[in-house]
Short mmCIF file of the N, C-alpha and C atoms (twelve columns), coordinates in Angstrom:
data_MODEL
# 
_entry.id   MODEL 
# 
loop_
_atom_site.group_PDB 
_atom_site.id 
_atom_site.type_symbol 
_atom_site.label_atom_id 
_atom_site.label_alt_id 
_atom_site.label_comp_id 
_atom_site.label_asym_id 
_atom_site.label_seq_id 
_atom_site.Cartn_x 
_atom_site.Cartn_y 
_atom_site.Cartn_z 
_atom_site.pdbx_PDB_model_num 
ATOM 1   N N  . UNK A 1  -15.685 -20.994 54.376 1 
ATOM 2   C CA . UNK A 1  -17.217 -21.115 54.534 1 
ATOM 3   C C  . UNK A 1  -16.881 -21.497 55.573 1 
ATOM 4   N N  . UNK A 2  -17.087 -21.574 56.941 1 
ATOM 5   C CA . UNK A 2  -17.038 -22.645 58.450 1 
ATOM 6   C C  . UNK A 2  -17.654 -23.674 57.912 1 
ATOM 7   N N  . UNK A 3  -18.161 -24.306 58.907 1 
ATOM 8   C CA . UNK A 3  -19.194 -25.270 59.023 1 
ATOM 9   C C  . UNK A 3  -19.696 -25.229 60.019 1 
ATOM 10  N N  . UNK A 4  -21.119 -25.583 60.392 1 
ATOM 11  C CA . UNK A 4  -22.273 -25.695 61.644 1 
ATOM 12  C C  . UNK A 4  -22.773 -27.237 61.574 1 
ATOM 13  N N  . UNK A 5  -22.832 -27.333 62.666 1 
ATOM 14  C CA . UNK A 5  -23.756 -28.346 62.973 1 
ATOM 15  C C  . UNK A 5  -25.203 -28.472 63.202 1 
ATOM 16  N N  . UNK A 6  -26.207 -29.420 62.735 1 
ATOM 17  C CA . UNK A 6  -27.412 -28.879 62.798 1 
ATOM 18  C C  . UNK A 6  -27.724 -29.992 63.694 1 
ATOM 19  N N  . UNK A 7  -29.258 -29.853 63.842 1 
ATOM 20  C CA . UNK A 7  -30.229 -30.459 65.002 1 
ATOM 21  C C  . UNK A 7  -29.825 -31.843 64.649 1 
ATOM 22  N N  . UNK A 8  -29.711 -32.170 63.869 1 
ATOM 23  C CA . UNK A 8  -29.668 -33.658 63.387 1 
ATOM 24  C C  . UNK A 8  -28.427 -34.403 64.044 1 
ATOM 25  N N  . UNK A 9  -27.251 -33.593 64.731 1 
ATOM 26  C CA . UNK A 9  -26.492 -34.272 65.785 1 
ATOM 27  C C  . UNK A 9  -27.128 -35.165 66.543 1 
ATOM 28  N N  . UNK A 10 -26.154 -36.718 67.147 1 
ATOM 29  C CA . UNK A 10 -26.619 -37.543 67.899 1 
ATOM 30  C C  . UNK A 10 -25.751 -37.708 68.976 1 
ATOM 31  N N  . UNK A 11 -24.495 -36.759 68.667 1 
ATOM 32  C CA . UNK A 11 -23.849 -36.636 70.130 1 
ATOM 33  C C  . UNK A 11 -23.065 -37.602 70.539 1 
ATOM 34  N N  . UNK A 12 -22.629 -38.274 69.207 1 
ATOM 35  C CA . UNK A 12 -21.990 -39.187 69.208 1 
ATOM 36  C C  . UNK A 12 -20.065 -39.102 69.423 1 
ATOM 37  N N  . UNK A 13 -19.900 -37.865 69.441 1 
ATOM 38  C CA . UNK A 13 -18.657 -37.576 70.223 1 
ATOM 39  C C  . UNK A 13 -17.470 -37.696 69.381 1 
ATOM 40  N N  . UNK A 14 -17.477 -37.451 68.056 1 
ATOM 41  C CA . UNK A 14 -16.736 -38.472 67.323 1 
ATOM 42  C C  . UNK A 14 -15.810 -37.184 66.511 1 
ATOM 43  N N  . UNK A 15 -16.794 -36.092 66.406 1 
ATOM 44  C CA . UNK A 15 -16.196 -34.758 65.554 1 
ATOM 45  C C  . UNK A 15 -15.066 -34.036 66.541 1 
ATOM 46  N N  . UNK A 16 -15.560 -34.013 67.656 1 
ATOM 47  C CA . UNK A 16 -14.492 -33.206 68.662 1 
ATOM 48  C C  . UNK A 16 -13.094 -33.145 68.544 1 
ATOM 49  N N  . UNK A 17 -13.137 -34.810 68.929 1 
ATOM 50  C CA . UNK A 17 -11.146 -34.782 68.946 1 
ATOM 51  C C  . UNK A 17 -10.743 -34.939 67.596 1 
ATOM 52  N N  . UNK A 18 -11.507 -34.873 66.305 1 
ATOM 53  C CA . UNK A 18 -10.925 -34.560 64.681 1 
ATOM 54  C C  . UNK A 18 -10.326 -33.371 64.395 1 
ATOM 55  N N  . UNK A 19 -11.119 -32.330 65.216 1 
ATOM 56  C CA . UNK A 19 -10.912 -30.824 64.705 1 
ATOM 57  C C  . UNK A 19 -9.438  -30.202 65.177 1 
ATOM 58  N N  . UNK A 20 -8.690  -30.197 64.271 1 
ATOM 59  C CA . UNK A 20 -7.348  -29.541 64.548 1 
ATOM 60  C C  . UNK A 20 -7.021  -28.102 65.257 1 
ATOM 61  N N  . UNK A 21 -8.621  -27.483 65.085 1 
ATOM 62  C CA . UNK A 21 -8.088  -26.191 65.478 1 
ATOM 63  C C  . UNK A 21 -8.838  -26.026 66.830 1 
ATOM 64  N N  . UNK A 22 -9.595  -27.076 67.310 1 
ATOM 65  C CA . UNK A 22 -10.442 -27.037 68.623 1 
ATOM 66  C C  . UNK A 22 -11.470 -25.809 68.352 1 
ATOM 67  N N  . UNK A 23 -12.329 -26.410 67.066 1 
ATOM 68  C CA . UNK A 23 -13.395 -25.379 67.020 1 
ATOM 69  C C  . UNK A 23 -15.008 -26.012 67.404 1 
ATOM 70  N N  . UNK A 24 -14.538 -27.145 67.364 1 
ATOM 71  C CA . UNK A 24 -16.327 -28.078 68.272 1 
ATOM 72  C C  . UNK A 24 -15.796 -28.226 69.773 1 
ATOM 73  N N  . UNK A 25 -16.882 -27.981 69.867 1 
ATOM 74  C CA . UNK A 25 -17.371 -28.073 71.629 1 
ATOM 75  C C  . UNK A 25 -18.688 -28.423 71.753 1 
ATOM 76  N N  . UNK A 26 -18.773 -29.301 72.967 1 
ATOM 77  C CA . UNK A 26 -20.427 -29.681 73.249 1 
ATOM 78  C C  . UNK A 26 -20.407 -28.303 73.826 1 
ATOM 79  N N  . UNK A 27 -22.367 -28.168 72.925 1 
ATOM 80  C CA . UNK A 27 -23.194 -26.747 73.184 1 
ATOM 81  C C  . UNK A 27 -24.316 -27.585 74.439 1 
ATOM 82  N N  . UNK A 28 -25.068 -26.724 74.394 1 
ATOM 83  C CA . UNK A 28 -26.240 -26.996 75.812 1 
ATOM 84  C C  . UNK A 28 -26.715 -28.519 75.394 1 
ATOM 85  N N  . UNK A 29 -27.433 -28.457 73.949 1 
ATOM 86  C CA . UNK A 29 -28.029 -29.896 73.734 1 
ATOM 87  C C  . UNK A 29 -27.109 -30.436 72.288 1 
ATOM 88  N N  . UNK A 30 -26.385 -29.947 71.549 1 
ATOM 89  C CA . UNK A 30 -25.572 -30.581 70.765 1 
ATOM 90  C C  . UNK A 30 -24.316 -30.442 70.395 1 
ATOM 91  N N  . UNK A 31 -23.084 -30.389 69.628 1 
ATOM 92  C CA . UNK A 31 -21.885 -29.971 69.620 1 
ATOM 93  C C  . UNK A 31 -21.690 -28.869 68.620 1 
ATOM 94  N N  . UNK A 32 -21.340 -27.820 69.039 1 
ATOM 95  C CA . UNK A 32 -20.792 -26.479 68.332 1 
ATOM 96  C C  . UNK A 32 -19.651 -26.393 67.505 1 
ATOM 97  N N  . UNK A 33 -19.722 -25.430 66.373 1 
ATOM 98  C CA . UNK A 33 -18.388 -25.039 65.858 1 
ATOM 99  C C  . UNK A 33 -18.028 -23.602 66.037 1 
ATOM 100 N N  . UNK A 34 -17.342 -23.271 66.443 1 
ATOM 101 C CA . UNK A 34 -16.775 -21.706 66.520 1 
ATOM 102 C C  . UNK A 34 -16.402 -21.136 64.883 1 
ATOM 103 N N  . UNK A 35 -16.955 -20.396 64.448 1 
ATOM 104 C CA . UNK A 35 -16.627 -20.215 63.185 1 
ATOM 105 C C  . UNK A 35 -15.388 -19.368 63.138 1 
ATOM 106 N N  . UNK A 36 -15.083 -18.923 64.175 1 
ATOM 107 C CA . UNK A 36 -13.770 -17.781 64.196 1 
ATOM 108 C C  . UNK A 36 -12.506 -18.917 64.365 1 
ATOM 109 N N  . UNK A 37 -12.416 -20.435 64.489 1 
ATOM 110 C CA . UNK A 37 -11.669 -21.157 64.726 1 
ATOM 111 C C  . UNK A 37 -11.732 -22.360 63.145 1 
ATOM 112 N N  . UNK A 38 -12.679 -22.085 62.827 1 
ATOM 113 C CA . UNK A 38 -13.284 -23.120 62.004 1 
ATOM 114 C C  . UNK A 38 -12.678 -23.012 60.110 1 
ATOM 115 N N  . UNK A 39 -11.290 -23.738 60.194 1 
ATOM 116 C CA . UNK A 39 -11.052 -23.600 58.408 1 
ATOM 117 C C  . UNK A 39 -11.580 -24.640 57.750 1 
ATOM 118 N N  . UNK A 40 -12.387 -25.376 57.971 1 
ATOM 119 C CA . UNK A 40 -12.615 -26.272 57.118 1 
ATOM 120 C C  . UNK A 40 -11.326 -27.154 57.381 1 
ATOM 121 N N  . UNK A 41 -10.197 -27.596 58.147 1 
ATOM 122 C CA . UNK A 41 -8.857  -28.260 57.787 1 
ATOM 123 C C  . UNK A 41 -8.138  -27.616 56.974 1 
ATOM 124 N N  . UNK A 42 -8.662  -26.546 56.461 1 
ATOM 125 C CA . UNK A 42 -7.490  -25.625 55.344 1 
ATOM 126 C C  . UNK A 42 -6.336  -25.434 56.255 1 
ATOM 127 N N  . UNK A 43 -5.325  -25.746 55.723 1 
ATOM 128 C CA . UNK A 43 -3.584  -25.650 56.351 1 
ATOM 129 C C  . UNK A 43 -3.540  -26.948 56.785 1 
ATOM 130 N N  . UNK A 44 -4.252  -28.276 57.074 1 
ATOM 131 C CA . UNK A 44 -4.385  -29.191 57.904 1 
ATOM 132 C C  . UNK A 44 -4.134  -30.458 57.065 1 
ATOM 133 N N  . UNK A 45 -5.204  -30.459 56.809 1 
ATOM 134 C CA . UNK A 45 -6.478  -31.541 55.729 1 
ATOM 135 C C  . UNK A 45 -6.773  -31.259 54.433 1 
ATOM 136 N N  . UNK A 46 -6.914  -32.158 53.116 1 
ATOM 137 C CA . UNK A 46 -7.321  -31.530 51.794 1 
ATOM 138 C C  . UNK A 46 -8.932  -31.690 52.308 1 
ATOM 139 N N  . UNK A 47 -9.455  -32.055 53.670 1 
ATOM 140 C CA . UNK A 47 -11.218 -32.101 53.724 1 
ATOM 141 C C  . UNK A 47 -11.302 -32.072 55.081 1 
ATOM 142 N N  . UNK A 48 -12.498 -31.616 55.541 1 
ATOM 143 C CA . UNK A 48 -12.841 -31.125 56.786 1 
ATOM 144 C C  . UNK A 48 -13.263 -32.411 57.421 1 
ATOM 145 N N  . UNK A 49 -12.274 -32.838 58.337 1 
ATOM 146 C CA . UNK A 49 -12.227 -33.978 58.893 1 
ATOM 147 C C  . UNK A 49 -13.398 -34.295 60.172 1 
ATOM 148 N N  . UNK A 50 -14.052 -33.657 60.107 1 
ATOM 149 C CA . UNK A 50 -15.565 -34.116 61.087 1 
ATOM 150 C C  . UNK A 50 -16.419 -34.234 59.776 1 
ATOM 151 N N  . UNK A 51 -16.341 -33.691 59.207 1 
ATOM 152 C CA . UNK A 51 -17.403 -34.201 57.732 1 
ATOM 153 C C  . UNK A 51 -17.493 -35.737 57.498 1 
ATOM 154 N N  . UNK A 52 -15.601 -35.731 57.557 1 
ATOM 155 C CA . UNK A 52 -15.439 -37.349 57.152 1 
ATOM 156 C C  . UNK A 52 -15.696 -37.932 58.152 1 
ATOM 157 N N  . UNK A 53 -15.844 -38.218 59.351 1 
ATOM 158 C CA . UNK A 53 -16.092 -38.926 60.589 1 
ATOM 159 C C  . UNK A 53 -17.737 -39.071 60.826 1 
ATOM 160 N N  . UNK A 54 -18.226 -38.145 60.646 1 
ATOM 161 C CA . UNK A 54 -19.827 -38.065 61.324 1 
ATOM 162 C C  . UNK A 54 -20.509 -38.817 60.404 1 
ATOM 163 N N  . UNK A 55 -21.244 -39.697 61.471 1 
ATOM 164 C CA . UNK A 55 -22.312 -41.230 60.890 1 
ATOM 165 C C  . UNK A 55 -23.367 -40.360 60.461 1 
ATOM 166 N N  . UNK A 56 -23.908 -39.098 60.747 1 
ATOM 167 C CA . UNK A 56 -25.063 -38.862 60.239 1 
ATOM 168 C C  . UNK A 56 -25.268 -37.770 59.161 1 
ATOM 169 N N  . UNK A 57 -23.986 -37.197 58.483 1 
ATOM 170 C CA . UNK A 57 -24.050 -36.172 57.653 1 
ATOM 171 C C  . UNK A 57 -24.344 -34.882 58.226 1 
ATOM 172 N N  . UNK A 58 -24.212 -34.662 59.427 1 
ATOM 173 C CA . UNK A 58 -25.003 -32.974 59.839 1 
ATOM 174 C C  . UNK A 58 -23.978 -31.896 60.111 1 
ATOM 175 N N  . UNK A 59 -23.187 -32.227 59.703 1 
ATOM 176 C CA . UNK A 59 -21.987 -31.105 59.038 1 
ATOM 177 C C  . UNK A 59 -21.953 -30.522 57.976 1 
ATOM 178 N N  . UNK A 60 -22.563 -29.258 57.513 1 
ATOM 179 C CA . UNK A 60 -22.788 -28.668 56.219 1 
ATOM 180 C C  . UNK A 60 -22.013 -27.667 56.319 1 
ATOM 181 N N  . UNK A 61 -21.565 -26.717 54.701 1 
ATOM 182 C CA . UNK A 61 -21.439 -25.505 54.905 1 
ATOM 183 C C  . UNK A 61 -22.329 -24.455 55.982 1 
ATOM 184 N N  . UNK A 62 -21.505 -23.452 56.670 1 
ATOM 185 C CA . UNK A 62 -22.293 -22.678 57.052 1 
ATOM 186 C C  . UNK A 62 -22.913 -21.419 56.125 1 
ATOM 187 N N  . UNK A 63 -23.885 -21.217 55.696 1 
ATOM 188 C CA . UNK A 63 -24.265 -20.087 54.529 1 
ATOM 189 C C  . UNK A 63 -24.041 -19.107 54.898 1 
ATOM 190 N N  . UNK A 64 -24.316 -18.730 56.252 1 
ATOM 191 C CA . UNK A 64 -24.115 -17.438 57.058 1 
ATOM 192 C C  . UNK A 64 -22.575 -17.173 57.211 1 
ATOM 193 N N  . UNK A 65 -21.405 -18.359 56.833 1 
ATOM 194 C CA . UNK A 65 -20.049 -17.863 57.117 1 
ATOM 195 C C  . UNK A 65 -19.346 -18.511 55.812 1 
ATOM 196 N N  . UNK A 66 -19.727 -17.465 54.679 1 
ATOM 197 C CA . UNK A 66 -19.306 -17.855 53.499 1 
ATOM 198 C C  . UNK A 66 -17.484 -17.362 53.281 1 
ATOM 199 N N  . UNK A 67 -16.871 -17.758 53.036 1 
ATOM 200 C CA . UNK A 67 -15.210 -17.501 53.031 1 
ATOM 201 C C  . UNK A 67 -14.487 -18.130 51.638 1 
ATOM 202 N N  . UNK A 68 -13.578 -18.113 51.532 1 
ATOM 203 C CA . UNK A 68 -13.075 -18.146 50.273 1 
ATOM 204 C C  . UNK A 68 -11.603 -19.229 51.050 1 
ATOM 205 N N  . UNK A 69 -11.374 -19.909 49.956 1 
ATOM 206 C CA . UNK A 69 -10.318 -20.428 50.431 1 
ATOM 207 C C  . UNK A 69 -8.956  -19.560 50.721 1 
ATOM 208 N N  . UNK A 70 -8.325  -18.490 50.353 1 
ATOM 209 C CA . UNK A 70 -7.646  -17.293 50.623 1 
ATOM 210 C C  . UNK A 70 -7.856  -17.155 51.968 1 
ATOM 211 N N  . UNK A 71 -9.264  -16.859 52.665 1 
ATOM 212 C CA . UNK A 71 -9.595  -16.636 53.697 1 
ATOM 213 C C  . UNK A 71 -9.325  -17.681 55.054 1 
ATOM 214 N N  . UNK A 72 -9.689  -18.847 54.491 1 
ATOM 215 C CA . UNK A 72 -9.589  -19.755 55.300 1 
ATOM 216 C C  . UNK A 72 -8.155  -20.167 55.533 1 
ATOM 217 N N  . UNK A 73 -7.505  -20.094 54.607 1 
ATOM 218 C CA . UNK A 73 -5.739  -20.078 54.863 1 
ATOM 219 C C  . UNK A 73 -5.016  -18.804 55.577 1 
ATOM 220 N N  . UNK A 74 -5.682  -17.697 55.755 1 
ATOM 221 C CA . UNK A 74 -5.478  -16.857 56.598 1 
ATOM 222 C C  . UNK A 74 -5.955  -17.185 57.904 1 
ATOM 223 N N  . UNK A 75 -6.935  -17.530 57.899 1 
ATOM 224 C CA . UNK A 75 -7.332  -17.382 59.368 1 
ATOM 225 C C  . UNK A 75 -6.881  -18.726 60.141 1 
ATOM 226 N N  . UNK A 76 -5.930  -20.078 59.544 1 
ATOM 227 C CA . UNK A 76 -5.264  -20.702 59.560 1 
ATOM 228 C C  . UNK A 76 -3.711  -20.339 60.403 1 
ATOM 229 N N  . UNK A 77 -3.425  -19.758 59.528 1 
ATOM 230 C CA . UNK A 77 -2.147  -18.796 59.853 1 
ATOM 231 C C  . UNK A 77 -2.286  -18.029 60.606 1 
ATOM 232 N N  . UNK A 78 -3.346  -17.775 61.334 1 
ATOM 233 C CA . UNK A 78 -3.520  -16.475 62.302 1 
ATOM 234 C C  . UNK A 78 -3.710  -17.700 63.306 1 
ATOM 235 N N  . UNK A 79 -4.448  -18.452 63.447 1 
ATOM 236 C CA . UNK A 79 -4.744  -19.583 64.666 1 
ATOM 237 C C  . UNK A 79 -3.457  -19.942 65.175 1 
ATOM 238 N N  . UNK A 80 -2.617  -20.836 64.205 1 
ATOM 239 C CA . UNK A 80 -1.255  -21.305 64.385 1 
ATOM 240 C C  . UNK A 80 0.079   -20.819 64.340 1 
ATOM 241 N N  . UNK A 81 0.149   -19.183 63.932 1 
ATOM 242 C CA . UNK A 81 1.043   -18.282 64.654 1 
ATOM 243 C C  . UNK A 81 1.411   -18.147 66.309 1 
ATOM 244 N N  . UNK A 82 2.524   -18.482 66.691 1 
ATOM 245 C CA . UNK A 82 3.025   -18.698 68.238 1 
ATOM 246 C C  . UNK A 82 3.850   -17.192 68.314 1 
# 
């Protein structure tokens, strides 16, 4: 399941540099997460780093993008292949 940034985002800029997949970018009003790049940090860290640094807890799981740990690992492998 990829993550999503809610309207509670305060644009504090701390999540974007923490994402190892460059899945987070500034949207029109708030930061956004590209679900094709989000692996919830699987393959990089034990927990999603954006959730760890977010001061307002506005990065929940996206219920529209349910993925298993195996699917997230496959996405990680695909994104990191050279």
